[in-house]
Short mmCIF file of C-alpha atoms in Angstrom, two decimals:
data_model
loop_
_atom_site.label_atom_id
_atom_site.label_comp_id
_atom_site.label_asym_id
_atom_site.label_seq_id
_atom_site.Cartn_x
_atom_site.Cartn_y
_atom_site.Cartn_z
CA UNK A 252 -16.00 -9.28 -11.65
CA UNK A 253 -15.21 -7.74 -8.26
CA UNK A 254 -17.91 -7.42 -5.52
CA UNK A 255 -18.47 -3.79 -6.33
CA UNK A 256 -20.62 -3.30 -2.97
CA UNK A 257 -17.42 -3.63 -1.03
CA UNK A 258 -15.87 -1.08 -3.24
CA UNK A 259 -16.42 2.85 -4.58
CA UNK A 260 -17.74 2.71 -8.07
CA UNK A 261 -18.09 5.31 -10.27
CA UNK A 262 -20.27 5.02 -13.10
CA UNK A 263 -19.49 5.83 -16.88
CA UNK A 264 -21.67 6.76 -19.70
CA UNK A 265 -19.63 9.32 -21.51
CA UNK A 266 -16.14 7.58 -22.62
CA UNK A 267 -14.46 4.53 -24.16
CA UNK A 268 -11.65 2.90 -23.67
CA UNK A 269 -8.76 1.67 -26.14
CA UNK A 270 -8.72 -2.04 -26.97
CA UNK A 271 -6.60 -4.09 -29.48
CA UNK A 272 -10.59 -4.41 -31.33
CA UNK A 273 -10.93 -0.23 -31.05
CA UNK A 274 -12.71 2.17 -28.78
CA UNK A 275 -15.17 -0.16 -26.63
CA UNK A 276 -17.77 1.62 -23.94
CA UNK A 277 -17.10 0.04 -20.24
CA UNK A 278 -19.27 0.34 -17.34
CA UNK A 279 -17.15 2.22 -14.79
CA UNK A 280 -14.39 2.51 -12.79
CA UNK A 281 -13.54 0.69 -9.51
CA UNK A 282 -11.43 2.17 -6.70
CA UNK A 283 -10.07 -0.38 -4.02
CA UNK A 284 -6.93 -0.67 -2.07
CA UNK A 285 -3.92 -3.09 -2.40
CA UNK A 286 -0.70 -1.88 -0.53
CA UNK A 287 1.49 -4.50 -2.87
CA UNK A 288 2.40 -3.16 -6.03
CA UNK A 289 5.15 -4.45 -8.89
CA UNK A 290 6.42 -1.73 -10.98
CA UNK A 291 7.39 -3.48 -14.61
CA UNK A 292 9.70 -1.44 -16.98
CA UNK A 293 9.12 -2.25 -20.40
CA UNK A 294 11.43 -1.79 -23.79
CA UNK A 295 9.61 0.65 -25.36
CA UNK A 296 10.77 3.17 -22.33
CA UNK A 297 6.84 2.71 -20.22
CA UNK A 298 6.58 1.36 -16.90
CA UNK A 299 3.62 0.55 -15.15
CA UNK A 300 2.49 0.02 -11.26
CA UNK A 301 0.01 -2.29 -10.98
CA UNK A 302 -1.49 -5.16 -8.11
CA UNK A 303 0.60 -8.42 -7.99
CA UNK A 304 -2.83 -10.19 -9.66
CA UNK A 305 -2.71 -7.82 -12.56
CA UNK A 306 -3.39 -9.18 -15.99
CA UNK A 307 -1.39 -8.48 -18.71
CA UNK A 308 -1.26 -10.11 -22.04
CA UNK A 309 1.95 -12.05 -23.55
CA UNK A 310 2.92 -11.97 -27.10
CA UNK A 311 0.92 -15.58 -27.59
CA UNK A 312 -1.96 -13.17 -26.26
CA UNK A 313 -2.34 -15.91 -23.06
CA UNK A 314 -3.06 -13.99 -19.75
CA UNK A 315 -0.37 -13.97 -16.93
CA UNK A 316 -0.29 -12.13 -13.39
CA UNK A 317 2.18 -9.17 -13.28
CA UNK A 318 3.48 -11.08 -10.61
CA UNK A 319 4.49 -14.07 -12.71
CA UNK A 320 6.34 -11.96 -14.77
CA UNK A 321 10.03 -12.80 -15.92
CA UNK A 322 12.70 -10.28 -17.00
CA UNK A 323 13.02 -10.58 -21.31
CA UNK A 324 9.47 -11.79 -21.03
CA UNK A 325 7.61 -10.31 -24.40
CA UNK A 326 4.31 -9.09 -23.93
CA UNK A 327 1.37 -8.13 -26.28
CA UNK A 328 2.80 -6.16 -29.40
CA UNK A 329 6.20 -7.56 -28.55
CA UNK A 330 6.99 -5.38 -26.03
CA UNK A 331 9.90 -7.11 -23.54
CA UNK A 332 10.06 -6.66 -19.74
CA UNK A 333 13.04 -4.76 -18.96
CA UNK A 334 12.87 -4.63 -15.03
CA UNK A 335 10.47 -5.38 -12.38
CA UNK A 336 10.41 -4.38 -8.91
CA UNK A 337 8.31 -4.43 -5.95
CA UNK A 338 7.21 -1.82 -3.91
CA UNK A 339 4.38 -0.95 -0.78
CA UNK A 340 2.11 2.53 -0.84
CA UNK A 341 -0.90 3.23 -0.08
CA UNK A 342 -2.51 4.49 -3.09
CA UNK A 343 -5.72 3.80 -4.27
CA UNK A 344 -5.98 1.34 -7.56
CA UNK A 345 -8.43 1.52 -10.52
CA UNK A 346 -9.93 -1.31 -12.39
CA UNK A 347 -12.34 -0.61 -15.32
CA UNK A 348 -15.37 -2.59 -15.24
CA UNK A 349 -16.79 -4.54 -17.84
CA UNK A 350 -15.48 -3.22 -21.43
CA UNK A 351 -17.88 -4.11 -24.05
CA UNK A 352 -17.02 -7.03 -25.50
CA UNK A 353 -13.82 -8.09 -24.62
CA UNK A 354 -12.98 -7.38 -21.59
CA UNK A 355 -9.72 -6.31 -22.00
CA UNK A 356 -7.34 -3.20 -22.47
CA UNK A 357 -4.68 -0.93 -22.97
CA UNK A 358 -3.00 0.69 -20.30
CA UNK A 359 0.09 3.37 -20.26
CA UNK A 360 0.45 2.05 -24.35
CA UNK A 361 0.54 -1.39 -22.71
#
């Protein structure tokens, strides 16, 4: 888990958040700041922006970093990587914190 005194927090008590088990309660949300960002198209039409060190699950539901990513690489629910690009802003990213009992989910239907 991140070193959330470094960080904004914001706590949550009131939602849940989808996971391949169903709706799971999480902690809260972390804002930091990462000016590297890879944007990944996928086949089903979705892209997402997300940190280099991003992890999404593959199809043999192993972890890998968005930045290890490989065009016609399937993901979770056999979704394939269409296009990936890199890109530098200065938005603020969000990481949910600690969602019950697996500690994983989904994100733009990813």
């Amino acid at each position: 888990m991140a070193d959330v005194k470094k960080y904004k927090v914001f706590e949550n008590v009131d939602f849940e958040v989808l996971t391949d088990e169903g709706f799971k309660d999480f902690k809260g949300i972390i804002v930091g700041k990462n000016a590297s960002r890879i944007k990944i198209t996928f086949s089903n039409g979705r892209t997402l922006v997300c940190t280099p060190k991003h992890k999404i699950t593959t199809k043999q539901k192993e972890w890998v970093f968005a930045k290890d990513l490989k065009q016609n690489d399937k993901i979770f629910n056999d979704v394939i990587v269409t296009g990936i690009s890199t890109l530098v802003n200065n938005d603020d990213v969000y990481e949910l914190l600690e969602v019950a009992d697996v500690h994983r989910y989904f994100a733009n239907g990813i």
